[in-house]
Amino acid sequence: MPNEDKMSPPSVDDNDSLSPTNSRGDDDENSQHPRKRQRVRLSCLECRRRKLSCDRGYPCQRCLKSGTPDRCTYETKSGVVLNASSGVPPAFAQLDSRRNGELAMGGTKETDMSLVREAAKDHDRIRRLELEVAQLKTQLTRQAMSSFDGSTVAGTNSPHTQKDESTDTPANDPCANTHQMEKCWHQYSDGGANSELRFFRGKEFRTRYFGPHNATMAFIELTGLCPFMKETADEWLKPVKAHDRKDRKKRKEDRDKFYAQPDPRLEALLPPKEQVDALVEVYIDQFEQMHRIIHIPTFRREYSEFWENPAESRYAAFTALVLAIIAVANCIHTHESMRFTGMISNAQTTAEKYIKAVEEWQDKQSVKHRKLIHYQIACLLYLGKRVNTVKKKRFWTNSGALIQDGISVGLHREPSHMSGKISVYNQEMRRRIWATVQEFDMQASFDHGLPTLVSQLHYDVQPPRNLDDEDFDEDTTQLPPSKHGKEYTFSSYQNLARQSLPLRMELSRLLCGPPGEIDYDQVIRYTNDITHEIDSLPSWEHNNNNTHGGKRPLLAYTLLHVQLRQYIIPLHQPFLKLRKSNAKYQYSEIIYYNAARDIVLLHDKLYEQGIRCLNFLREDTLTTAVNLCSVTMLQPRGSTNMIMINSQHTVKLLEKCLLMKEDRLLRTGNNEPWGYSIMCSSLGLLEAHLGTKTTEQAKASSAERFVNLHYKLLANQEPPVSSQQSELSKIPGLEVPERPKSVTPFSFQGYPSSHNTVDGLLPQPLPWMSSSMDPQVSLHGDFSPALVADSVLAAKTQQQSFNPDFSLEALGLNLNELWGESSSQRSSYLIPHIRQHQPDPFFTSSLTFDKSSPKVTMAPSVLRLASWLAAAASFVSAAPIQARAVIDHDAVVGFSETVPSGTVGALYLKYKPYLKVVNGCVPFPAVDAAGNTGGGLATSGSSNGGCSSSTGQVYARGGSYNGAYAIMYSYYMPKDSPSSGLGHRHDWENTVVWLSAASDSATVLGVAVSAHGEYDTKTSGISWTDTTHPRVGYQSIWPVNHQMIFTSDQGGQQPLIAWESLTDAARIALENTDFGSANVPMKEANFNNNLGKAAL
């Protein structure tokens, strides 16, 4: 090339032209400042960084004394950094000789760089030899120290007495003291993923992971810490035996001995072996094909040994594991007879007892020394709580706790990279446990609408391999390769679920993020991504016919599909109502409907094969029923679009959802009525919208279905225990424990029948008693005349009759609340107080004579409700009840203002509240001097219909609680109805004023107002009238029932009657009268309990 000479590197002579003599150039018009020659740094870079003097040794003494000779580096004139820890290599001495004028003439840069590369090649080898020498010196020093028999080593110099001389050699090489830490540091200091694992400690499942930015990183940066601590311990602590090492061997032996001991309390809970065997098979057959928690062959071997050993030699951990497993499967397994105590099945009660016992045992175990079995138990406990609906509101926090425990032991990091002390078996089990808790957290986050903890977590653990458990065991040294995804194994779900995990976590972040940030283009893109993931899933069609005990690919197939399709519904939900304004959103309606429909069909296919575990783990039957109803209700009646054409199919899908929900409730019972009542109402609402039923027919059908399920639960009740009779006779008038007032606006009102009437006939069935006690009762309500006559005679003998306005509320059987209470309270609810008055025409009008048969027939719904009344009458026959009248709510004559004399009465009046009724009824007197009580009002009409005006009454009662004095002011309203048809008959609310003492000089501590069985409290910010009368209100925010509130608006006051000033008849009436869903707050059974709830 013509310009090749111009491109050649400059020679040494050319470099000389840049010497100080020539660097300034000619003294012409050049305006640039002359370039200064860069001085060579003579000190090592470590001393220069610390701004200390350096003796310029190779390595220098400061770096040697600090235990970091490898950091002693020098910079040469050529810019090369020289590591001085292994002395001065000849090549570097030659390179750096320029500063002494020793560079041979004619040398070139190419020669310099070749020498650098040659020297660098030997540097690693020299460093390794240096570390070996340091290790040998440390061993020799330890041997010398042991000869002193525990005394201080002579000649040991502390960092404060050592001289800065190159000839000084410490007795203990500081480098040896930090050898292990340096080894750990150098192992991961080269960057990459492994650099974050340098503080991973432990083996197998006894591991701890601290993360890359934990506080222990400061130990490495603090120079000289390790030698200083060791010298201090040797010189000052060891002679006084203050630094004795732990007896690790003995402690380990004690731990192993304690671990091998049985737990008598857990052993006592174990059912017979035959029953446990069946439950274990149910668990393995269904749950282990979704969430891999146990290694089945290993478990079966230990399980066989478990039963072969006597109970006193079984170790408690495995007993806890077995109890946790059968707690998961107890309700799913089909028992010979499903019995109920209250509204909860005995199977669910037993499972909850297992869970509580195992959880208490687990909490006592050491977190530091846990094994694989402890993490298996933790996962099974969470699984058992979900299946049995134990503490449902804590599912998200419980799954988050499992995630945190997993992170703390490093389950989220790939175990093969962490340590050589984790066996191949435990590596795979760590992957399975992490995948299990990760899916727990993902589903709990979706159900609660809260973010998942793993969405922002960096993890590199590999997915569990698609292997059968028989493919590896505890002795395996190398895992076989994962099988192809089309080959089904018990681990197929976990292996394939990992593929869609990044997309699901991204959707979780999006849905839990700020509202309004997602646009429709994103929704379409994410829908396509979900569809792509679904299409990539294998079908395993050839394995779908496996029998019980074998592989069930349909279970994994359903869960893989459902957990992806569920995200389509919230993605498109905001755009459904925009369809009327923009036709492009019709796509959202269709994809939304298809996703909900497919989820129902997938669950139904499982249900047909008797696989119930997924229905117990998820609430898809509830959510999809509501989703299908809502999207269909958005379509105009008479439309011919796809959704309306399939409307009858949609009704059948809702009925399938109801059947699956009923099956679950008939196995577990339920302590919450919302789910099933919402599903019943959704079906009725859809039928009314489609025109297949009138509104009244749809309401009646929904209520009938709801009541029928309740009857089925009652029909399988355990026989009443003998102690019930004595419990009822403890107090006169059948004391009913307090129940929190329902916020549920659902109530079932009876509706009259058009049948011909026969007066005086009353059935006497008792559905939860044995057949010998109730031989004639059937679901169709057929009775012989003799039975009816006996019933009438029994009713007349007991002088009991029915309320004039019949409803479940009047029976004290508000089903919503009945399902939400403990079993001891539920049984009491079945014993309502029956008052004397004229027979109800609702019942008599529902009885007819069948001319073709000498039987009396009653409408089925009326039969069941009347049966509960007859049962209540039989229960109360042994408890004498004072005859009192139930009169119209506005016919009750209240008391004039009366308080006891003295300080207490003065306090009652001084702090009497001003009540502002925002909406609903005003207060009415609840009882008169003779003990007659108000019958309340039905929930029809406006919220204050028939109860908008009254002089009212406020009931006051005081008492001491936790060192303070409380005055409770109670109000009675004839009904609690947000709007027509919602709410319930009767309402009691109250306000509690807290004082420092029961004296004239007392100060106000705070005020509490009742709200749905609980209390809202304030200690400041309260509005007062005349400085002592708090301003409170009575309000309902539709559709929720009424409650007391704090307000700044001044209302009115009512005549006050003190509890002490009531007549005996009135006080007994308030103690014994059943006000349905409302509870008299100041009666003996409730007063102290309410003060506890209202405490500040």
PDB file of C-alpha atoms in Angstrom, residues 339-349 668-670:
ATOM      1  CA  ARG A 339     -72.190 -36.956  59.557  1.00  0.00           C
ATOM      2  CA  PHE A 340     -72.414 -33.354  60.666  1.00  0.00           C
ATOM      3  CA  THR A 341     -72.164 -31.537  63.946  1.00  0.00           C
ATOM      4  CA  GLY A 342     -73.919 -28.274  63.364  1.00  0.00           C
ATOM      5  CA  MET A 343     -73.133 -27.235  59.841  1.00  0.00           C
ATOM      6  CA  ILE A 344     -69.608 -28.681  59.743  1.00  0.00           C
ATOM      7  CA  SER A 345     -68.930 -32.271  58.762  1.00  0.00           C
ATOM      8  CA  ASN A 346     -67.162 -34.554  61.182  1.00  0.00           C
ATOM      9  CA  ALA A 347     -64.546 -35.220  58.504  1.00  0.00           C
ATOM     10  CA  GLN A 348     -63.710 -31.516  58.282  1.00  0.00           C
ATOM     11  CA  THR A 349     -63.646 -31.162  62.055  1.00  0.00           C
ATOM     12  CA  THR A 668     -67.043 -30.422  54.444  1.00  0.00           C
ATOM     13  CA  GLY A 669     -70.011 -28.324  55.441  1.00  0.00           C
ATOM     14  CA  ASN A 670     -69.353 -24.636  55.272  1.00  0.00           C
TER      15      ASN A 670
END
